[in-house]
Coordinates of C-alpha atoms in Angstrom, one line a residue:
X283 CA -71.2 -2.7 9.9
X284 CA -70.3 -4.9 7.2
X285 CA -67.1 -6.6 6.9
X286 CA -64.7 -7.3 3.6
X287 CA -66.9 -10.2 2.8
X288 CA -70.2 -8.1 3.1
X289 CA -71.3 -10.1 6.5
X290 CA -72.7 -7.7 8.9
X291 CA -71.6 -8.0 12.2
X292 CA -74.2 -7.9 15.2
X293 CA -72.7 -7.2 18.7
X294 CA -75.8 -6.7 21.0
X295 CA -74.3 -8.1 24.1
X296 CA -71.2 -6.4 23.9
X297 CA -73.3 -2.7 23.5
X298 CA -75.9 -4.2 26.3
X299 CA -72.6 -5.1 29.0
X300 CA -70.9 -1.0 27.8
X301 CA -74.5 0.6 28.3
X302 CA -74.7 -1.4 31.9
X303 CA -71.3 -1.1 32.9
X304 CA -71.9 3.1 31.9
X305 CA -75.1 2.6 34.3
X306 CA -77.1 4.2 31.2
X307 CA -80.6 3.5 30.6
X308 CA -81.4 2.8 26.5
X309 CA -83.2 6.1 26.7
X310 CA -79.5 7.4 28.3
X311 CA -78.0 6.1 25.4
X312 CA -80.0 6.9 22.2
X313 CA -79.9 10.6 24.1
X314 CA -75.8 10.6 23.7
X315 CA -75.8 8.7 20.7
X316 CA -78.5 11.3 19.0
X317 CA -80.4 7.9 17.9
X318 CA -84.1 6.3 19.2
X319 CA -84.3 4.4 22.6
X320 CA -86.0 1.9 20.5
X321 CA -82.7 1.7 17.6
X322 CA -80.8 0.8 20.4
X323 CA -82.9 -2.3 21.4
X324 CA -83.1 -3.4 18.6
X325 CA -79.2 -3.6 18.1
X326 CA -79.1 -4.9 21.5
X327 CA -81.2 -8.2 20.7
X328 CA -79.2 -7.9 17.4
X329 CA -82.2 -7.2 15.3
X330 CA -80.1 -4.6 13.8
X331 CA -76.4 -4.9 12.6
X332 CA -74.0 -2.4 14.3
X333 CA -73.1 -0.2 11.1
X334 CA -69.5 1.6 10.8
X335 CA -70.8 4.7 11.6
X336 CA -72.6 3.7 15.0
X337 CA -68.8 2.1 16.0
X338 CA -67.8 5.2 15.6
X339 CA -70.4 6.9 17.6
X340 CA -69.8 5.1 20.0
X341 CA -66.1 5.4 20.5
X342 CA -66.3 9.5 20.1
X343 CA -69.1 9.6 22.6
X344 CA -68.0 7.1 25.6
X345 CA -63.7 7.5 24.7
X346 CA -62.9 4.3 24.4
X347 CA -60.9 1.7 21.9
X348 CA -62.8 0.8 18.7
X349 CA -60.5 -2.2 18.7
X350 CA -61.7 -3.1 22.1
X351 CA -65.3 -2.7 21.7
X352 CA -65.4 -3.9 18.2
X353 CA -64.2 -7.5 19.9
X354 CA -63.2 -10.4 17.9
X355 CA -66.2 -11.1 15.5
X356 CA -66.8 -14.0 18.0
X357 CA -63.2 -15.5 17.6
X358 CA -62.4 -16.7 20.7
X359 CA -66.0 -18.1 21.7
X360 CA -65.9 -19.9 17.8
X361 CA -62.7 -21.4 19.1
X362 CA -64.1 -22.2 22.7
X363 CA -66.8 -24.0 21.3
X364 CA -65.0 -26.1 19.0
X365 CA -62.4 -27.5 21.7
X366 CA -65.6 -28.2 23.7
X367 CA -67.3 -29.9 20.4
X368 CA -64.4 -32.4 20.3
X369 CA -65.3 -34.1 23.7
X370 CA -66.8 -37.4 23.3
X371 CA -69.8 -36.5 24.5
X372 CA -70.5 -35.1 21.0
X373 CA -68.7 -37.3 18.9
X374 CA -71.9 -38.7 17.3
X375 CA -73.0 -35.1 15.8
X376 CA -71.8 -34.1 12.5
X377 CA -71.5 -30.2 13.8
X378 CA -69.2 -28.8 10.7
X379 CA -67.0 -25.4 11.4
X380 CA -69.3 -23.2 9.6
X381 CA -72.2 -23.7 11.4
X382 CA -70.2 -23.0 14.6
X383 CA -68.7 -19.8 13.8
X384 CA -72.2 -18.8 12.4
X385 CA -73.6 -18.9 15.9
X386 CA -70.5 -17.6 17.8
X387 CA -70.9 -14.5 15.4
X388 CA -74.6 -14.4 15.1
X389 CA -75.9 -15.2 18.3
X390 CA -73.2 -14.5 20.9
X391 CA -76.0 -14.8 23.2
X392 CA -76.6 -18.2 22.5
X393 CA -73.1 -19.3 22.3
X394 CA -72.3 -17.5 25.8
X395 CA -75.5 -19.2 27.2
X396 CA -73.6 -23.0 25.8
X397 CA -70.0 -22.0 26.8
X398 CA -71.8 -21.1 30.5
X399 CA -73.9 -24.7 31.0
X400 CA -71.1 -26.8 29.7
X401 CA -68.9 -25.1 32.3
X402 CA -71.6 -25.9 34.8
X403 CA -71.4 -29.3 33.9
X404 CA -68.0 -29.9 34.1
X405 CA -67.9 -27.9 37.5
X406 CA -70.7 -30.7 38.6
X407 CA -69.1 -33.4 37.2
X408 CA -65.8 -32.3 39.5
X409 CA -68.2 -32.1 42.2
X410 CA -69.7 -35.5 42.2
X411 CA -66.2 -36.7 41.5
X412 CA -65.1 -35.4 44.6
X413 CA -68.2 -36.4 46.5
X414 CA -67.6 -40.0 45.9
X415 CA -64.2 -39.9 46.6
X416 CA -64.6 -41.3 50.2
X417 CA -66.9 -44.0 49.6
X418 CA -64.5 -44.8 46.7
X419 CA -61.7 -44.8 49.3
X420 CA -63.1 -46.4 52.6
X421 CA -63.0 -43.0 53.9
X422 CA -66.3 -42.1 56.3
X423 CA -68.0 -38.9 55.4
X424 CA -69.0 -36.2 58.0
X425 CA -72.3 -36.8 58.8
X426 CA -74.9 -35.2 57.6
X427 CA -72.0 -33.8 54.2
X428 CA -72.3 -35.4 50.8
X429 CA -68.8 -35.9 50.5
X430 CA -65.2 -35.1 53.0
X431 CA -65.0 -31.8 51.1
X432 CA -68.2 -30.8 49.8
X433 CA -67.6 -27.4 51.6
X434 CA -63.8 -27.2 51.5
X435 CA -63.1 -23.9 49.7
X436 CA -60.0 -25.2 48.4
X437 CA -61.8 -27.8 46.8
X438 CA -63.9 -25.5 45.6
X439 CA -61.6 -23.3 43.7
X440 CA -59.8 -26.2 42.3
X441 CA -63.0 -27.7 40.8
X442 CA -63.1 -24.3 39.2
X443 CA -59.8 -23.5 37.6
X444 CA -60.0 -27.4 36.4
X445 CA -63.4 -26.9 35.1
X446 CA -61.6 -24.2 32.7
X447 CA -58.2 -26.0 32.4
X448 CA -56.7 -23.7 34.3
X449 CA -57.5 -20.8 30.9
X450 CA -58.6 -18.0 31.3
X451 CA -58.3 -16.0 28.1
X452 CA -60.1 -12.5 29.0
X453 CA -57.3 -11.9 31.4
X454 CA -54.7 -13.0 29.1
X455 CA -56.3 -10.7 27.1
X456 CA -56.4 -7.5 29.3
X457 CA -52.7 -8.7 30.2
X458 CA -51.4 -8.5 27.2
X459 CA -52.8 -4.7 26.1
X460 CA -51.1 -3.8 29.4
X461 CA -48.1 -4.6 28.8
X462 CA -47.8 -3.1 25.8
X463 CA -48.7 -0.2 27.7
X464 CA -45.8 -0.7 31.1
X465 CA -43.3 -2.7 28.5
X466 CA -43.5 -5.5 30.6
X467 CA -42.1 -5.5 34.2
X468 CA -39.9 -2.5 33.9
X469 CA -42.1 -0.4 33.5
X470 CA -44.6 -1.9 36.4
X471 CA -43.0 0.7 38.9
X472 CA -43.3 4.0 36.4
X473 CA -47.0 2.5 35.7
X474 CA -48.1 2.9 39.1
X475 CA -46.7 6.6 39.8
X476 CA -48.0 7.7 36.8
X477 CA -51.4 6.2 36.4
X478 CA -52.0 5.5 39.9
X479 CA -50.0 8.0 42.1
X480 CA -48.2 5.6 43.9
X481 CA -44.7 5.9 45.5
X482 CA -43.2 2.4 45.7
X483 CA -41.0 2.0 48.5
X484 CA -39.0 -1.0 50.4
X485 CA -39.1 -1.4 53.8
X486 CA -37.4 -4.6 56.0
X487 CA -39.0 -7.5 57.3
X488 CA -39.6 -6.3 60.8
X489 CA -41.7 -2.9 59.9
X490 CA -43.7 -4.6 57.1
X491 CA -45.1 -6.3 60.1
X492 CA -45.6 -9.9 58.4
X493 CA -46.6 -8.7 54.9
X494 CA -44.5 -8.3 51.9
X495 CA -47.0 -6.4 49.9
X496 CA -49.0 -3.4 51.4
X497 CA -51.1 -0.7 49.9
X498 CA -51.2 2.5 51.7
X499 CA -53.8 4.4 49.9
X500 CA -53.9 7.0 52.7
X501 CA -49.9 7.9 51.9
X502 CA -49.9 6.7 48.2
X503 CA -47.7 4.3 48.7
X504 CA -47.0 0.9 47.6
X505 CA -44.7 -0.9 50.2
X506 CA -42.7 -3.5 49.7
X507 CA -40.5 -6.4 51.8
X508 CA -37.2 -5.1 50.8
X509 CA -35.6 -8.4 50.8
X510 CA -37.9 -10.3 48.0
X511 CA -35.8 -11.9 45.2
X512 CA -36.5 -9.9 41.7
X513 CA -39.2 -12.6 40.4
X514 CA -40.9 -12.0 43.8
X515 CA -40.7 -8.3 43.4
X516 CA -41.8 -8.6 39.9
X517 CA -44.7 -10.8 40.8
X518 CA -46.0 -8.6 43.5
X519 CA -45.7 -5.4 41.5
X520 CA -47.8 -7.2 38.9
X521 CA -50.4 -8.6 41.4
X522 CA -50.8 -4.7 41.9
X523 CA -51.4 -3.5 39.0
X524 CA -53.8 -6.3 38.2
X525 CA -56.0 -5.9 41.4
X526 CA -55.6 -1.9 40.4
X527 CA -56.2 -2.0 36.3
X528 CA -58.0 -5.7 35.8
X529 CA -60.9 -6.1 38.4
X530 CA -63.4 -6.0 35.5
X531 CA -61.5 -8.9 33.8
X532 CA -61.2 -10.7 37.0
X533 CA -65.0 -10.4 37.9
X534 CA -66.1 -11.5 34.4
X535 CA -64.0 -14.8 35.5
X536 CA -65.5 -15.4 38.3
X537 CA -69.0 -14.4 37.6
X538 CA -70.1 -18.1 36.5
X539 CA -68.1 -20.2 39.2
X540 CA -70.3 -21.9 41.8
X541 CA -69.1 -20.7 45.0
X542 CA -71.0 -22.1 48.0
X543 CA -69.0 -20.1 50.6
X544 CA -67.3 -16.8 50.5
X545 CA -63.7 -18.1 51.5
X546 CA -63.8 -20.1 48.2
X547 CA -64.8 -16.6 46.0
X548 CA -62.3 -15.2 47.8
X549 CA -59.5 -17.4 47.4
X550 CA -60.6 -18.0 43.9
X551 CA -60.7 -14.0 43.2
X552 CA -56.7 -14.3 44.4
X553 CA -56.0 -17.2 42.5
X554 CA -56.9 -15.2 39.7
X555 CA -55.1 -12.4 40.7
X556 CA -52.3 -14.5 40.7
X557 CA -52.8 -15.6 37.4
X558 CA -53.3 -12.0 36.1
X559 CA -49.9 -11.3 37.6
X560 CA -48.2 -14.0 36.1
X561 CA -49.6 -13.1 32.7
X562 CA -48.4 -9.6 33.0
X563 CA -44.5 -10.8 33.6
X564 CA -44.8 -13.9 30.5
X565 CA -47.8 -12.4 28.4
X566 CA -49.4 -15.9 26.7
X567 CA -48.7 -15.0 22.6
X568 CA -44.4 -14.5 23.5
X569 CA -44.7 -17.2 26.2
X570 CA -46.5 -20.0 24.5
X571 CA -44.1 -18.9 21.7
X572 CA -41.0 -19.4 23.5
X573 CA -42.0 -22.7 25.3
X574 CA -42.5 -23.9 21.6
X575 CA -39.4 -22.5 21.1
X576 CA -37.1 -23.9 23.8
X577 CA -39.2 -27.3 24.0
X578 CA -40.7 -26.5 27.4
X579 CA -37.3 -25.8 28.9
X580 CA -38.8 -24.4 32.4
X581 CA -35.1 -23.2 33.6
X582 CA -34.5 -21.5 30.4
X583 CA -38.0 -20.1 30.5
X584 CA -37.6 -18.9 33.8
X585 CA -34.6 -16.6 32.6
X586 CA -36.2 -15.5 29.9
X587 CA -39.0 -13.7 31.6
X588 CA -37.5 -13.2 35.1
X589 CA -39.7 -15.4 36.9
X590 CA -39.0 -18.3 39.0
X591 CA -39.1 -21.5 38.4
X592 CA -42.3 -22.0 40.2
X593 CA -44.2 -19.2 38.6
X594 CA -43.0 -20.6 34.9
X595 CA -43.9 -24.1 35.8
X596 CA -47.5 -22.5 37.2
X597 CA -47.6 -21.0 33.8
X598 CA -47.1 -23.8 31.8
X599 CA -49.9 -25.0 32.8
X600 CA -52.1 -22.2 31.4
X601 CA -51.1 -22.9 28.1
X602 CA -55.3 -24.2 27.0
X603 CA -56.4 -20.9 25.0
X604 CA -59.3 -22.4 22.8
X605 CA -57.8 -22.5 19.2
X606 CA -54.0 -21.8 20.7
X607 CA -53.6 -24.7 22.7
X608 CA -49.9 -26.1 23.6
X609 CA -48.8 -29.4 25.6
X610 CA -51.5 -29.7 28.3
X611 CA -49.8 -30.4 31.8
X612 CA -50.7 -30.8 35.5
X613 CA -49.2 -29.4 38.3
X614 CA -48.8 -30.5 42.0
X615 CA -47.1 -29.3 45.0
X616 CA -45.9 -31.1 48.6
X617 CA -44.3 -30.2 51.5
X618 CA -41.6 -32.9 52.7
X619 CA -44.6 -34.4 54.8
X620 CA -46.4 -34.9 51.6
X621 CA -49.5 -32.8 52.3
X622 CA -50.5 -31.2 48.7
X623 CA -51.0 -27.3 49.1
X624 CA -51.1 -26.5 44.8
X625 CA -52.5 -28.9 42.6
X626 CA -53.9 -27.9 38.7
X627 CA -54.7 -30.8 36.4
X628 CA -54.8 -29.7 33.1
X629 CA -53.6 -33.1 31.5
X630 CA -56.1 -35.5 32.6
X631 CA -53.6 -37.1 35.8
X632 CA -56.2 -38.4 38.4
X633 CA -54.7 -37.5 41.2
X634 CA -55.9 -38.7 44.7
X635 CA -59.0 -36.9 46.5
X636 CA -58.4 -37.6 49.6
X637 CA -55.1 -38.9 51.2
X638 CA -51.3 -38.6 49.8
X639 CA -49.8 -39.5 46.5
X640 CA -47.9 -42.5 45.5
X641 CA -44.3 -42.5 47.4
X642 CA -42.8 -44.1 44.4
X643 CA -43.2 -41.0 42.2
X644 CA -40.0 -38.6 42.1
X645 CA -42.0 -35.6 43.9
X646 CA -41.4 -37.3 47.4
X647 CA -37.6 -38.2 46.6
X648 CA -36.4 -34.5 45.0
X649 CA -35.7 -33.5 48.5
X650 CA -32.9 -34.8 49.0
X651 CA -31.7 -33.5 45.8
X652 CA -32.5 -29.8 46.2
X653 CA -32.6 -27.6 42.7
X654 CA -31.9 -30.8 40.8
X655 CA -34.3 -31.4 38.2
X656 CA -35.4 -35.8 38.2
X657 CA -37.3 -36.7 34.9
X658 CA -39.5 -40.0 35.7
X659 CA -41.6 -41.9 33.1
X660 CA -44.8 -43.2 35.2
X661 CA -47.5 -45.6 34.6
X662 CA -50.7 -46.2 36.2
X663 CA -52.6 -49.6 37.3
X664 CA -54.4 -49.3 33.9
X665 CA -51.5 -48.6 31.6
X666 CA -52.1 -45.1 31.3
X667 CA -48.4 -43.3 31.3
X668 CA -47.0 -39.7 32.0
X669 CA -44.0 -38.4 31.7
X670 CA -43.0 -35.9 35.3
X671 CA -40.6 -33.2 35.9
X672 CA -39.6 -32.8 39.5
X673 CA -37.5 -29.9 41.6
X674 CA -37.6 -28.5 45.1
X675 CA -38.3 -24.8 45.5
X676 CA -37.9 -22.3 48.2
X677 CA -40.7 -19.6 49.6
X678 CA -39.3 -17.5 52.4
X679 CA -36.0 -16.8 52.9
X680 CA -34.0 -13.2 51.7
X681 CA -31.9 -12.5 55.4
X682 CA -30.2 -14.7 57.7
X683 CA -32.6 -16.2 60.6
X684 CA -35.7 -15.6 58.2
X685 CA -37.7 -18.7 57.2
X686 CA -37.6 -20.6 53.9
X687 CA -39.9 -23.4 53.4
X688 CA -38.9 -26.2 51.4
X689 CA -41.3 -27.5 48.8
X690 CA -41.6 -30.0 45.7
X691 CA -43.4 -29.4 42.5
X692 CA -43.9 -31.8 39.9
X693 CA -45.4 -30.7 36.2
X694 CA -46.4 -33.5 33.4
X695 CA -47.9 -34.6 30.3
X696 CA -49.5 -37.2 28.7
X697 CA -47.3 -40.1 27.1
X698 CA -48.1 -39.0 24.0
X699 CA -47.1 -35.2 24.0
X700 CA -43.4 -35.8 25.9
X701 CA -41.6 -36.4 22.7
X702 CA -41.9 -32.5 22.9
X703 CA -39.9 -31.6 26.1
X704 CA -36.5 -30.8 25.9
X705 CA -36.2 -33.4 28.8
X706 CA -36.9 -36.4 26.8
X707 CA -33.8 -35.7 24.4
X708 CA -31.0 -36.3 27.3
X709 CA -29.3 -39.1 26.9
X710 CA -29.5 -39.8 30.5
X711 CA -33.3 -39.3 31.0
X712 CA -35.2 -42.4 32.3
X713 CA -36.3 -44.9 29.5
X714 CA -39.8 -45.0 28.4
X715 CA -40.0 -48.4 28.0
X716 CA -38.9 -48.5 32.0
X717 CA -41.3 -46.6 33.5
X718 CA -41.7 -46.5 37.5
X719 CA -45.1 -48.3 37.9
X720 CA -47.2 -45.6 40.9
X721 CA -50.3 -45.7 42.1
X722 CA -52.9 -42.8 42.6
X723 CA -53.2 -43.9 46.2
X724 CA -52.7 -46.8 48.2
X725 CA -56.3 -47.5 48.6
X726 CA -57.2 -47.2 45.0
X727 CA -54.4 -49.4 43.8
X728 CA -54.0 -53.1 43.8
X729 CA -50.4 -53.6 42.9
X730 CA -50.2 -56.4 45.5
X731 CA -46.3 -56.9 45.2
X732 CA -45.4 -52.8 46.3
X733 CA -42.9 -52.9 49.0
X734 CA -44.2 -48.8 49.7
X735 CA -48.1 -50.1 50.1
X736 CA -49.1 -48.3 53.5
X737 CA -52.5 -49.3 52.9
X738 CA -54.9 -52.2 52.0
X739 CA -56.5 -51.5 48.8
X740 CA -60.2 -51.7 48.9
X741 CA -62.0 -54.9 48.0
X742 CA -59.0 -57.5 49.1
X743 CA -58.7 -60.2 51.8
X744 CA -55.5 -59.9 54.2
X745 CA -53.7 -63.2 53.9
X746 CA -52.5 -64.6 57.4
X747 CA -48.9 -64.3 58.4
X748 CA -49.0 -67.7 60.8
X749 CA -46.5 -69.5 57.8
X750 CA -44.8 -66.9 55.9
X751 CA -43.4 -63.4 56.3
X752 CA -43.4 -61.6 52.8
X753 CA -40.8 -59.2 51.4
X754 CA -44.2 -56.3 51.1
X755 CA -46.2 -55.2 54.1
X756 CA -49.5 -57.0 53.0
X757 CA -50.1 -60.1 51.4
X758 CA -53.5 -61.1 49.8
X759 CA -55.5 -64.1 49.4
X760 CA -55.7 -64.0 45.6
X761 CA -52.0 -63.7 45.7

């Protein structure tokens, strides 16, 4: 096939994965297609350009899109590749745009074969980061374990959403032709009796037994906590329909992630789920649009879409499509003890391994604020700043006597992109030329004059009390 400039495309992977995932042999194939076995290898190892004609063969013969199997010309691996490019580990190779899109097209194999190691590297480099936390924080390791969480499946999966900044575009993808399909949530309900047979139906706390989403394929029914908010109901609807109509998207995403137990491929294979869900409810081309829009405004977001505002701020951080990239931010989340139970970095922030954050930022104050949105300018030890958006949220809840659990979840940027938040327009916001001076931990930072230290930072000598009390629990030698 030969496009409006004359280039012929070549699109051997893509008719090698639609031959496998048919479970046809080449022999199978040339049979239906009324071609040679050996035409179709040779297309396969793109020896041959896939003509007009052979598109169309296709589509007639297997019913499917031509849209969708036609792909993007290698698009979205051309823009994959040059976000990776600009890392500094390449800075010293003159690699110019042509060159790049020549091999995305041409060799998809090759590019997809790049794409792959370089997110094996970055999963590694994770890895090691994590493995050296402890030593790095006086912290003994397990005996016999590199590192405190080499086989924490949490750890795991959040190696491998950070290895992909949180991105993951062939569900956005599949997300988006589905909602074209439901008109977004809804539809969600008539999508699932039509396509899928399933009643939907809403039962109370006490007969869904502890669940507040349940599949009864034996009745064809989809049941349902009857008192989840609408953004919950939304969110579980969608979850649904993506475990139902995107499994092939979700197992392409977790195909290349390095899984060394199968809790962390499970709870990965959710986390995705959960993702898919959320891009069902705010598709990525209308919501990056509207963030842009509204300057990141994650309450008026929230409305917008009907999500919460812990879905949207989950979402903002997804915002890293290759070639359609918007304000990176991180995400954490803390119960009123402080122990961390969400955390996506997608802005560089480097948060603590092991231990508890610094008790100076705003995440471990909103409680006593609740709903309240508190902006905070922060810097780090070595002058690094972010700008942080903090609010409690509530899971739980819906009846009298049921239980809500309080949480607190902070979003941010780099320095350098807050100028685009609606947040650093009030008046009232916190000064940037003020910020609060944190820590990433209290063994990792020497800020010797912190009256909220709760630990001595590695590497410094206690200095005896025998003469002086200070106004800060620890005073130092060098002090």
């Amino acid at each position: 096939m030969a496009t409006s400039a004359g280039r012929s495309v070549f699109m051997g992977p893509r008719l090698r994965r639609l031959r496998r995932d048919l479970g046809l042999t080449q022999a199978d194939m040339a049979a239906d297609l009324e071609i040679s076995a050996p035409y179709v290898a040779l297309l396969e190892r793109n020896q041959r350009p896939m003509t007009a004609d052979m598109l169309l063969r296709l589509a007639r013969t297997y019913t499917i899109d031509l849209a969708d199997l036609a792909g993007d010309g290698g698009a979205d691996n051309t823009a994959r590749m040059q976000s990776i490019l600009k890392e500094p580990m390449f800075s010293d190779i003159d690699i110019p745009a042509l060159e790049i899109s020549d091999l995305a097209v041409s060799y998809p194999g090759m590019a997809e074969a790049f794409l792959r190691l370089y997110t094996a590297y970055r999963e590694e480099q994770l890895a090691l980061a994590d493995r050296r936390a402890p030593a790095l924080t006086g912290v003994a390791s397990p005996a016999g374990s590199e590192g405190f969480d080499a086989n924490d499946p949490v750890a795991e999966v959040r190696r491998f959403l950070a290895a992909r900044r949180n991105n993951f575009a062939v569900i956005d993808d599949a997300a988006e032709r589905l909602v074209q399909a439901t008109s977004g949530p809804s539809g969600f309900i008539e999508r699932l009796k039509t396509r899928h047979k399933l009643q939907v139906r809403y039962l109370p706390p006490d007969v869904m037994l502890g669940s507040v989403r349940r599949l009864d394929l034996h009745r064809k029914q989809l049941l349902l906590e009857d008192s989840l908010d609408t953004a919950s109901l939304h969110f579980q609807l969608a979850q649904q329909l993506a475990y139902l109509e995107m499994e092939n998207e979700i197992g392409t995403a977790l195909e290349d992630g390095q899984f060394t137990t199968k809790s962390a491929e499970l709870l990965a294979r959710r986390a995705l789920a959960g993702y898919a869900a959320a891009a069902l409810i705010m598709p990525y081309a209308a919501f990056a649009r509207a963030a842009e829009t509204r300057r990141y405004d994650l309450e008026a977001l929230a409305r917008q879409f009907g999500a919460s505002f812990e879905q949207t701020a989950h979402r903002i951080t997804t915002l890293q499509r290759p070639g359609a990239e918007k304000v990176p931010f991180f995400l954490i989340r803390v119960d009123p003890a402080g122990n961390i139970s969400k955390l996506l970095d997608g802005a560089g922030f480097p948060f603590a391994k092991h231990g508890g954050a610094c008790p100076l930022w705003s995440v471990h104050d909103v409680f006593r604020t609740p709903r309240q949105i508190v902006t905070q300018w922060l810097e780090l030890p070595d002058g690094q700043r972010f700008f942080s958006i903090a609010r409690t949220v509530t899971a739980g809840g819906g009846a009298y006597g049921a239980q809500r659990v309080e949480r607190a979840i902070a979003i941010g940027c780099a320095a350098e992109y807050a100028g685009q938040l609606i947040y650093t327009r009030d008046a009232s916001a916190p000064r940037a030329d003020a910020p609060t001076p944190i820590g990433v931990a209290c063994r990792v930072c020497h800020r010797p004059r912190c009256a909220a230290r709760s630990a001595l930072p590695i590497g410094r000598e206690l200095l005896p009390d025998d003469f002086r009390t200070l106004n800060v629990p620890f005073g130092f030698s060098a002090d």
